Amino acid sequence: MSSQTFIPYTMKKSLFLFSILLCLAAVSSQAGSPREKLLMDRGWKFHLGSASSAEKDFGYGSEALFAKAGEAYGPVSPDFKDEDWRLLDVPHDWMVEQEFVKSNSPNVLSHGYKPAGRIYPETTIGWYRKAFTVPETDKGKRIRIRFDGVFRDCKVWLNGHYMVSNMSGYSEFGFDVTDYIWFGKKNVLVVRADATQYEGWFYEGAGIYRHVWMEKYDPLHITEYGVFVHTEVRNNTAAIFTETEINNQGDQNKEFELESQVWSPDGQRVDVSISKGLAANPLQNVRSNQEMKVTDPQLWSLETPVLYTLVSLIKVGGQVVDSLATRFGIRTLEFDKDKGFFLNGKRVEIQGVCNHQDHAGVGSALPDRLQYYRIEKLKEMGCNAYRTSHNPPTRELLDACDKLGMLVFDETRLMGSSPEYMGQFERLVLRDRNHPSVFIWSIGNEEWVIQGNETGHNIAKSLMARLKQLDPTRLFSYAGNNVNEWKGVNELVPIRGFNYMNNNADIDKYHKDHPSQILMGSEEASTLCTRGIYFKDTVKGYVPDYDVTHPGWGALAETWWKYYSARPYLLGAFVWTGFDYRGEPTPYEWPCINSHFGIMDVCGFPKNNYYYYKSWWTADDVLHIYPHWNWKGREGDTISVWCNSNCESVDLLLNGKSLGSKKMPLNGHLEWKVAYHPGTLEAHGVRNVMKDGKKSVRKIVTKIETTSAPFTIVITPDRSSIKADGEDVSVVNVSVRDEKGREVPDAMNLIKFELKGDGKIIGVGNGDPSSHEADKCPEGKWQRKLFNGKCQLIVQSGRAAGILILTATSGSMKPSTAVIQMETCRPRSDI
């Protein structure tokens, strides 16, 4: 069993922000903040287009749009009238707003029965337009725009001029727009996103679903992805190696110096390196390598994810012309073919999960805070590693993993070495290589056409060679479902990933045949559960919330974990999945519209397996019994009662009478067959613990009771105070209680919501995998049914400090009100 200390996000964030502010204050005092980074999320105009009709697509395709520079028609023209278009902010996922459609198409099924793909031409093209102004004073600077993610196959124009195309919905892209900016006048940025082609086999969303940025900087500047910092720990000293690339986009030769400063987590400058006498000709890139050191470094770990900051300054004639702050961590990674994985010299069993990127209510367009919320929930369960299945993640997810202490298995979308796919892979590595959370790269997933042949071998070899150039500090793997195969991709990867031990795998034999290869479970379990359901329902598409159901390739939670935890040579594994996700409904199809694989549902509400993993993945006291005890009409029937716990023994009592004490098997669970009678089901656990070197006995008690009808609503914001920055959110969980204050676990009531103040509800959900309710409701009509006693809404702040008053009502039930404070803050600079 591993032990983890979970430090609250708010405490970590406060300490981290304090240190960053000190670093940036130091830069500002020397440089006057020469580089600007502006958020471009606000004030976009949006309208659906058409993939089948030029007329419905605002004439796109009917004019010679690419014949002459700046000759623009339709929405591409800066003068196009978009007054009747919808005004919105990004991130935005238009597909989550669409109704569910029943279809026999396997691709529509796999995308959660949303009208995505070529067969739905009226809902798969989206146009975005944004007007903005750049002041005359910015003349002489270089200006760059970056999109963190647009799904998908988008084209971008600025002021009627075609800029760039980007195929993948998961890879960020940026471009210099200096030549096309109209200084002091209105500029218009236009995006046409085309989601007619699927890129995955799961819900993918549609639109500008990640952030958009503008950067302004000097012609002599640090390039995009131009700073690489990595470390080496030597006894009580850490060597800090930096590689910095500087570009001169001016028309004159420039002599300059590079000053790099290392700042500690508490905001103290601990070392500096200055490279003088550097020079760059016009359009020339110059690279400079430096080395610094930190004595008695604070190491980044799962328990103490401390971050240092590298401040890079470009100086000309003693004046700072460009600056950049890069966060990094100091830690050691060691992989042993026989003993497993070691972080900072301490063995860590990988207790990982795979995840897609959508969440209830918002689809793929997650506010930044929601990334932290999801990682916090995983940490509480004892999860220590996150696989970004099956695509490059958003930057903010990696920031959350860095700050909260979560390892990341960072995956590219598709395995290839063509210019397109090599380019996507390069952007992934260059962007993410400074994140201490990233500990393994993934070059692909289940590429069954090529994984066992010469083509796959050659592609993997090319990716491996390029990776060694871009990041020689980390190993890589491949998530293969060709479990016993050696030829092809598997013979090249230093870390062999197995997708499913029950997929006819003989991992012990493979280890014996290939003893020098490091092994791990890249994807495991696929256990199927529906939160709060305790019987199979083939009509509604539900499976029991016990650890009893898995597809043919998968395994039960208890089965796989016992197997992996008994084999030290295995690094551990990544469960499919941490959260339910839209699409891939298994084992049922319509009306089921999302997966059942998650340890939590799409809202992040735990299923019962959550407590199995928490029992064996944390040092916390865990004593959890289920199912609920509301079985009216089944008096005398036998109910299977399960217990997940890390207690040595558990005694189960019904209405005060013992039903027998049982010893808990290692990595197991307990069961009793109980004749149902209303009342109180109680568990008494005994746990032996070590405290201050002494063994003590701890007694733990939990209970569940038969409840009466719902009487009052309970609103529980995850945070009662958020920033008034127009971006921050509070995740509000809703339940109901009876007259005695007991939570009613099987309630299905419709709850209606009203929000007053400078904020808005941006989505609702309840974790029901067969619910066809809307995630987005018209203003003033927000509502959601409870699913087995729970639902969720996400409240986003405005920019005016004050309070938000959220009220929930449901028929004759006692309503509930929650107050969320919006604190004064400085919003991120935007345009």
mmCIF file of C-alpha atoms in Angstrom, residues 352-501:
data_model
loop_
_atom_site.group_PDB
_atom_site.id
_atom_site.type_symbol
_atom_site.label_atom_id
_atom_site.label_comp_id
_atom_site.label_asym_id
_atom_site.label_seq_id
_atom_site.Cartn_x
_atom_site.Cartn_y
_atom_site.Cartn_z
ATOM 1 C CA GLY A 352 -3.058 5.292 -12.822
ATOM 2 C CA VAL A 353 -6.152 6.076 -14.848
ATOM 3 C CA CYS A 354 -6.814 6.844 -18.497
ATOM 4 C CA ASN A 355 -9.178 9.712 -19.294
ATOM 5 C CA HIS A 356 -10.860 11.485 -22.154
ATOM 6 C CA GLN A 357 -11.327 15.225 -21.803
ATOM 7 C CA ASP A 358 -15.096 15.867 -21.525
ATOM 8 C CA HIS A 359 -17.143 16.619 -18.408
ATOM 9 C CA ALA A 360 -20.835 16.854 -17.605
ATOM 10 C CA GLY A 361 -22.507 20.083 -18.675
ATOM 11 C CA VAL A 362 -19.646 21.519 -20.729
ATOM 12 C CA GLY A 363 -18.590 18.761 -23.120
ATOM 13 C CA SER A 364 -14.971 19.267 -24.188
ATOM 14 C CA ALA A 365 -14.856 22.990 -23.319
ATOM 15 C CA LEU A 366 -13.667 22.755 -19.727
ATOM 16 C CA PRO A 367 -12.931 25.897 -17.706
ATOM 17 C CA ASP A 368 -9.433 25.772 -16.230
ATOM 18 C CA ARG A 369 -10.661 25.226 -12.670
ATOM 19 C CA LEU A 370 -12.523 22.089 -13.746
ATOM 20 C CA GLN A 371 -9.189 20.486 -14.653
ATOM 21 C CA TYR A 372 -8.065 20.966 -11.052
ATOM 22 C CA TYR A 373 -11.364 19.662 -9.702
ATOM 23 C CA ARG A 374 -10.982 16.418 -11.635
ATOM 24 C CA ILE A 375 -7.371 15.900 -10.603
ATOM 25 C CA GLU A 376 -8.300 16.578 -6.970
ATOM 26 C CA LYS A 377 -10.976 13.863 -7.123
ATOM 27 C CA LEU A 378 -8.482 11.392 -8.551
ATOM 28 C CA LYS A 379 -5.884 12.272 -5.902
ATOM 29 C CA GLU A 380 -8.422 11.722 -3.126
ATOM 30 C CA MET A 381 -8.919 8.192 -4.445
ATOM 31 C CA GLY A 382 -5.175 7.519 -4.363
ATOM 32 C CA CYS A 383 -4.584 7.802 -8.091
ATOM 33 C CA ASN A 384 -1.043 9.003 -8.830
ATOM 34 C CA ALA A 385 -0.795 8.889 -12.633
ATOM 35 C CA TYR A 386 -2.888 10.133 -15.562
ATOM 36 C CA ARG A 387 -2.779 8.910 -19.144
ATOM 37 C CA THR A 388 -3.967 11.528 -21.652
ATOM 38 C CA SER A 389 -6.018 9.129 -23.753
ATOM 39 C CA HIS A 390 -5.713 9.388 -26.695
ATOM 40 C CA ASN A 391 -4.439 12.827 -27.576
ATOM 41 C CA PRO A 392 -2.359 15.786 -26.453
ATOM 42 C CA PRO A 393 -4.013 17.344 -23.393
ATOM 43 C CA THR A 394 -4.779 20.983 -22.815
ATOM 44 C CA ARG A 395 -1.971 22.951 -21.173
ATOM 45 C CA GLU A 396 -4.105 23.618 -18.111
ATOM 46 C CA LEU A 397 -4.457 19.910 -17.346
ATOM 47 C CA LEU A 398 -0.672 19.590 -17.167
ATOM 48 C CA ASP A 399 -0.481 22.704 -14.988
ATOM 49 C CA ALA A 400 -2.944 21.058 -12.585
ATOM 50 C CA CYS A 401 -0.887 17.857 -12.517
ATOM 51 C CA ASP A 402 2.303 19.851 -11.899
ATOM 52 C CA LYS A 403 0.793 21.790 -9.007
ATOM 53 C CA LEU A 404 -1.197 18.987 -7.377
ATOM 54 C CA GLY A 405 1.296 16.156 -7.784
ATOM 55 C CA MET A 406 0.089 13.780 -10.512
ATOM 56 C CA LEU A 407 2.325 11.874 -12.919
ATOM 57 C CA VAL A 408 1.391 12.069 -16.606
ATOM 58 C CA PHE A 409 1.711 9.516 -19.406
ATOM 59 C CA ASP A 410 1.548 12.020 -22.278
ATOM 60 C CA GLU A 411 0.100 10.647 -25.507
ATOM 61 C CA THR A 412 0.084 11.758 -29.118
ATOM 62 C CA ARG A 413 -3.118 11.414 -31.137
ATOM 63 C CA LEU A 414 -2.021 9.075 -33.909
ATOM 64 C CA MET A 415 1.205 7.204 -34.496
ATOM 65 C CA GLY A 416 2.861 8.444 -37.666
ATOM 66 C CA SER A 417 6.043 9.943 -39.074
ATOM 67 C CA SER A 418 4.537 11.791 -42.041
ATOM 68 C CA PRO A 419 4.988 15.594 -41.983
ATOM 69 C CA GLU A 420 1.520 16.013 -40.442
ATOM 70 C CA TYR A 421 1.835 13.475 -37.650
ATOM 71 C CA MET A 422 5.506 14.077 -36.953
ATOM 72 C CA GLY A 423 4.598 17.757 -36.658
ATOM 73 C CA GLN A 424 1.872 16.976 -34.134
ATOM 74 C CA PHE A 425 4.284 14.821 -32.139
ATOM 75 C CA GLU A 426 6.964 17.510 -32.172
ATOM 76 C CA ARG A 427 4.540 20.136 -30.899
ATOM 77 C CA LEU A 428 3.468 17.797 -28.096
ATOM 78 C CA VAL A 429 7.020 17.152 -26.923
ATOM 79 C CA LEU A 430 8.259 20.719 -27.321
ATOM 80 C CA ARG A 431 5.254 22.116 -25.480
ATOM 81 C CA ASP A 432 5.181 19.619 -22.602
ATOM 82 C CA ARG A 433 8.823 18.744 -21.928
ATOM 83 C CA ASN A 434 9.241 21.297 -19.108
ATOM 84 C CA HIS A 435 6.393 19.822 -17.055
ATOM 85 C CA PRO A 436 7.734 17.755 -14.134
ATOM 86 C CA SER A 437 4.503 15.753 -14.061
ATOM 87 C CA VAL A 438 5.253 14.238 -17.478
ATOM 88 C CA PHE A 439 7.281 11.091 -16.839
ATOM 89 C CA ILE A 440 6.647 8.932 -19.938
ATOM 90 C CA TRP A 441 5.785 9.789 -23.539
ATOM 91 C CA SER A 442 3.299 7.664 -25.479
ATOM 92 C CA ILE A 443 3.908 7.345 -29.213
ATOM 93 C CA GLY A 444 0.540 5.733 -29.908
ATOM 94 C CA ASN A 445 -2.357 3.518 -28.941
ATOM 95 C CA GLU A 446 -3.617 0.235 -30.411
ATOM 96 C CA GLU A 447 -2.507 0.916 -33.984
ATOM 97 C CA TRP A 448 -3.541 -2.576 -35.041
ATOM 98 C CA VAL A 449 -2.907 -2.047 -38.746
ATOM 99 C CA ILE A 450 0.810 -1.354 -38.269
ATOM 100 C CA GLN A 451 1.861 -2.250 -34.724
ATOM 101 C CA GLY A 452 3.218 -5.700 -35.614
ATOM 102 C CA ASN A 453 4.758 -5.070 -39.016
ATOM 103 C CA GLU A 454 7.683 -3.325 -40.687
ATOM 104 C CA THR A 455 5.760 -0.097 -41.295
ATOM 105 C CA GLY A 456 5.012 0.260 -37.609
ATOM 106 C CA HIS A 457 8.612 -0.575 -36.759
ATOM 107 C CA ASN A 458 9.915 2.111 -39.109
ATOM 108 C CA ILE A 459 7.508 4.766 -37.834
ATOM 109 C CA ALA A 460 8.380 3.997 -34.216
ATOM 110 C CA LYS A 461 12.077 4.188 -35.068
ATOM 111 C CA SER A 462 11.624 7.644 -36.630
ATOM 112 C CA LEU A 463 9.613 8.897 -33.643
ATOM 113 C CA MET A 464 12.224 7.513 -31.270
ATOM 114 C CA ALA A 465 15.046 9.293 -33.089
ATOM 115 C CA ARG A 466 13.202 12.612 -33.093
ATOM 116 C CA LEU A 467 12.267 12.247 -29.441
ATOM 117 C CA LYS A 468 15.910 11.773 -28.472
ATOM 118 C CA GLN A 469 16.662 15.081 -30.172
ATOM 119 C CA LEU A 470 13.837 16.995 -28.511
ATOM 120 C CA ASP A 471 13.871 15.393 -25.063
ATOM 121 C CA PRO A 472 16.640 12.946 -24.164
ATOM 122 C CA THR A 473 15.585 12.979 -20.491
ATOM 123 C CA ARG A 474 12.497 10.727 -20.627
ATOM 124 C CA LEU A 475 11.600 7.248 -21.805
ATOM 125 C CA PHE A 476 8.637 6.424 -24.005
ATOM 126 C CA SER A 477 6.112 3.663 -24.438
ATOM 127 C CA TYR A 478 3.391 2.406 -26.733
ATOM 128 C CA ALA A 479 -0.060 1.224 -25.602
ATOM 129 C CA GLY A 480 -0.425 -2.005 -27.517
ATOM 130 C CA ASN A 481 -3.233 -4.535 -27.616
ATOM 131 C CA ASN A 482 -0.970 -7.007 -29.424
ATOM 132 C CA VAL A 483 -0.145 -8.243 -25.977
ATOM 133 C CA ASN A 484 2.173 -11.194 -26.672
ATOM 134 C CA GLU A 485 3.790 -9.805 -29.811
ATOM 135 C CA TRP A 486 7.430 -8.691 -29.932
ATOM 136 C CA LYS A 487 8.019 -7.749 -33.562
ATOM 137 C CA GLY A 488 7.168 -4.328 -34.906
ATOM 138 C CA VAL A 489 6.715 -1.472 -32.445
ATOM 139 C CA ASN A 490 7.127 -3.438 -29.224
ATOM 140 C CA GLU A 491 10.719 -4.469 -29.896
ATOM 141 C CA LEU A 492 11.784 -0.797 -29.973
ATOM 142 C CA VAL A 493 10.039 0.738 -26.975
ATOM 143 C CA PRO A 494 12.040 0.842 -23.726
ATOM 144 C CA ILE A 495 8.793 0.561 -21.725
ATOM 145 C CA ARG A 496 6.391 -2.076 -23.022
ATOM 146 C CA GLY A 497 2.740 -1.166 -22.518
ATOM 147 C CA PHE A 498 0.107 -3.903 -22.233
ATOM 148 C CA ASN A 499 -3.499 -3.077 -23.022
ATOM 149 C CA TYR A 500 -5.435 -5.637 -20.949
ATOM 150 C CA MET A 501 -4.092 -8.704 -19.212
#
